[in-house]
Amino acid sequence: MKTTTHLIDGPIPSRLISSEIEKHTSKTNIGAHAIFLGQVRADLIGENKVSGIEYSAYEEMIAITVQEIKDSLFAKYDDLICMHIFHSTGMVKVGENSLFVLVSSRHRKHAFRAIEDCVEQIKEKLPVWKKEIFQDGSHKWQNK
Amino acid sequence: MKTTTHLIDGPIPSRLISSEIEKHTSKTNIGAHAIFLGQVRADLIGENKVSGIEYSAYEEMIAITVQEIKDSLFAKYDDLICMHIFHSTGMVKVGENSLFVLVSSRHRKHAFRAIEDCVEQIKEKLPVWKKEIFQDGSHKWQNK
Amino acid sequence: MKILYFGVLSEISGKTEENIDFTGTISQLQSRLNEMYPDINKQRFQISVNQHIVDNTHSINQGDEIALLPPFTGG
Amino acid sequence: MKILYFGVLSEISGKTEENIDFTGTISQLQSRLNEMYPDINKQRFQISVNQHIVDNTHSINQGDEIALLPPFTGG
């Protein structure tokens, strides 16, 4: 249950997903992996189409927040074996991925519960901000 | 919403996960991917430790079943954009993956609902049978 | 008529498929199977005809593909 | 005391960080910010001291790292 906090400069490389899964081959008590990927949508805001999102983060606070999320998940889901979070910073274009969460458990039920809980906590607590960049070059800081 | 039924001979190659994600880069209405992977556990049955699982399937029936699962998911989750199922046949060793499900949706809620629903339907309806192979060479057909 | 044996049933019958001469209902097929492989009816299984699961009253035609399906255990 | 501006607040202040001479409570810091950047207090934000979110009564020491945090929008 070590804390590995990963900020990735630019989009999540798709090969990272495969390589993270491969790392779990030796953990033979795992029966289920659940993965979440957040992909940048070409949303239309008024007449402006999103071309990408620029993410910024408070790096020094992220490790603390990830540890809090981990502690809460491991307290709730005793079947959980490990979890990993990767978040992009900088520019991520439409169709690319900006968030990669992996949770692994003995049986599937807790993987399903933990993946959703984890993503909701990330949305609520992780000190990351998105700035939508439009095709015409303008931008908008996303507000909740 | 086409039916792509994939039986994979042996374990799910981890690079398949990356390559499937890459295929969705051009679908710019997708905001969320949820993935499930089933990994073979080194379970202890009595004094016998599982070394792998041998899967067999009724291939001709699988396409029909997958289409039924798809139809039910797309009827329930209108935010869903696509889903893909890959299942192993033959031998899959401990630590390797035998099931790979990918669902993609506009927003995350329906991806979370659909991935769990889909895996439960696979367990219930997909004509696949597992034979646990033990370290001493003996085997046991799994019974529900 | 072709008959497919899956899972533990392939072990009991000693084969994955065979052709048998049969017409009648699923109920009648089960009696026939009981004579051929007395241990099969100790197992729980469903029966499909041309890849669709059917009940005991269903009538089988020559040329149908029958399959004996133990509880599914994929995933 | 170091103060970090995130998200839209970095745009309003025109900087991502600066050092200011200040001791007092978070409430007093907000008054000071209001003088420095009148538009900042129109925004919703939380304040952290040394990476932990605090309330208005918290006292700031020299050497603390303060951050102004608009609502998080990661993912």
Short mmCIF file of C-alpha atoms in Angstrom, two decimals, chain A residues 14-19 21-22 24-43 49 94-97 102 105-109 111-113 115-117 119-120 123, chain B residues 14-19 21-22 24-43 49 94-97 102 105-109 111-113 115-117 119-120 123:
data_model
loop_
_atom_site.label_atom_id
_atom_site.label_comp_id
_atom_site.label_asym_id
_atom_site.label_seq_id
_atom_site.Cartn_x
_atom_site.Cartn_y
_atom_site.Cartn_z
CA SER A 14 -1.57 4.17 -23.92
CA ARG A 15 1.42 1.85 -23.43
CA LEU A 16 1.43 2.89 -19.74
CA ILE A 17 -1.84 0.99 -19.30
CA SER A 18 -0.32 -2.24 -20.61
CA SER A 19 2.89 -1.86 -18.65
CA ILE A 21 -1.07 -4.36 -15.92
CA GLU A 22 2.06 -6.40 -16.66
CA HIS A 24 0.71 -7.16 -11.53
CA THR A 25 1.36 -10.60 -13.03
CA SER A 26 3.37 -11.63 -9.98
CA LYS A 27 0.58 -10.64 -7.57
CA THR A 28 -1.23 -13.95 -7.76
CA ASN A 29 -3.86 -13.02 -5.16
CA ILE A 30 -5.39 -10.53 -7.62
CA GLY A 31 -8.54 -11.72 -9.40
CA ALA A 32 -9.86 -8.46 -10.84
CA HIS A 33 -8.54 -5.18 -12.21
CA ALA A 34 -10.82 -2.20 -12.80
CA ILE A 35 -9.51 0.71 -14.84
CA PHE A 36 -10.88 4.18 -15.45
CA LEU A 37 -9.63 6.46 -18.22
CA GLY A 38 -10.79 10.04 -18.65
CA GLN A 39 -10.71 11.12 -22.30
CA VAL A 40 -10.96 14.74 -23.52
CA ARG A 41 -14.26 15.30 -25.35
CA ALA A 42 -14.78 17.73 -28.24
CA ASP A 43 -17.49 19.58 -26.32
CA LYS A 49 -15.53 23.69 -29.92
CA VAL A 94 -9.33 15.97 -27.78
CA GLY A 95 -9.39 12.14 -27.98
CA GLU A 96 -6.40 11.78 -25.65
CA ASN A 97 -6.57 10.58 -22.06
CA LEU A 102 -6.17 1.27 -11.74
CA SER A 105 -8.70 -6.71 -5.78
CA ARG A 106 -9.13 -10.37 -4.95
CA HIS A 107 -12.72 -10.53 -6.22
CA ARG A 108 -14.51 -8.23 -8.59
CA LYS A 109 -17.09 -6.59 -6.30
CA ALA A 111 -12.82 -3.46 -7.65
CA PHE A 112 -16.10 -2.07 -9.05
CA ARG A 113 -16.89 -0.21 -5.82
CA ILE A 115 -12.84 2.37 -8.96
CA GLU A 116 -15.94 4.57 -8.85
CA ASP A 117 -15.28 5.79 -5.31
CA VAL A 119 -12.62 8.60 -9.36
CA GLU A 120 -15.29 10.55 -7.43
CA LYS A 123 -12.80 14.82 -8.90
CA SER B 14 -1.52 -6.76 -22.36
CA ARG B 15 -0.73 -4.79 -25.52
CA LEU B 16 -4.31 -5.49 -26.67
CA ILE B 17 -5.54 -3.15 -23.93
CA SER B 18 -3.40 -0.27 -25.21
CA SER B 19 -4.25 -0.90 -28.84
CA ILE B 21 -7.77 2.33 -26.27
CA GLU B 22 -5.83 3.89 -29.14
CA HIS B 24 -10.97 5.27 -29.65
CA THR B 25 -8.90 8.45 -30.07
CA SER B 26 -11.00 9.48 -33.09
CA LYS B 27 -14.28 9.08 -31.18
CA THR B 28 -14.26 12.58 -29.73
CA ASN B 29 -17.65 12.22 -28.03
CA ILE B 30 -16.16 9.74 -25.54
CA GLY B 31 -15.34 11.15 -22.10
CA ALA B 32 -14.84 7.97 -20.10
CA HIS B 33 -13.54 4.44 -20.57
CA ALA B 34 -14.11 1.73 -17.97
CA ILE B 35 -12.15 -1.49 -18.25
CA PHE B 36 -12.45 -4.81 -16.44
CA LEU B 37 -9.75 -7.47 -16.48
CA GLY B 38 -10.17 -10.89 -14.92
CA GLN B 39 -6.86 -12.31 -13.68
CA VAL B 40 -6.27 -15.96 -12.73
CA ARG B 41 -5.69 -16.27 -8.96
CA ALA B 42 -3.46 -18.86 -7.29
CA ASP B 43 -6.37 -20.16 -5.23
CA LYS B 49 -2.89 -24.80 -5.50
CA VAL B 94 -1.91 -17.78 -12.71
CA GLY B 95 -1.24 -14.02 -12.94
CA GLU B 96 -2.43 -13.82 -16.54
CA ASN B 97 -5.70 -12.27 -17.70
CA LEU B 102 -14.05 -2.18 -22.36
CA SER B 105 -19.43 6.56 -22.71
CA ARG B 106 -19.90 10.30 -22.91
CA HIS B 107 -19.84 10.80 -19.14
CA ARG B 108 -18.48 8.54 -16.46
CA LYS B 109 -21.66 7.46 -14.65
CA ALA B 111 -19.42 3.70 -17.92
CA PHE B 112 -19.34 2.61 -14.26
CA ARG B 113 -22.87 1.18 -14.42
CA ILE B 115 -18.95 -2.18 -16.93
CA GLU B 116 -20.34 -3.95 -13.87
CA ASP B 117 -23.60 -4.90 -15.55
CA VAL B 119 -19.31 -8.40 -16.43
CA GLU B 120 -22.22 -9.80 -14.41
CA LYS B 123 -20.59 -14.48 -15.87
#
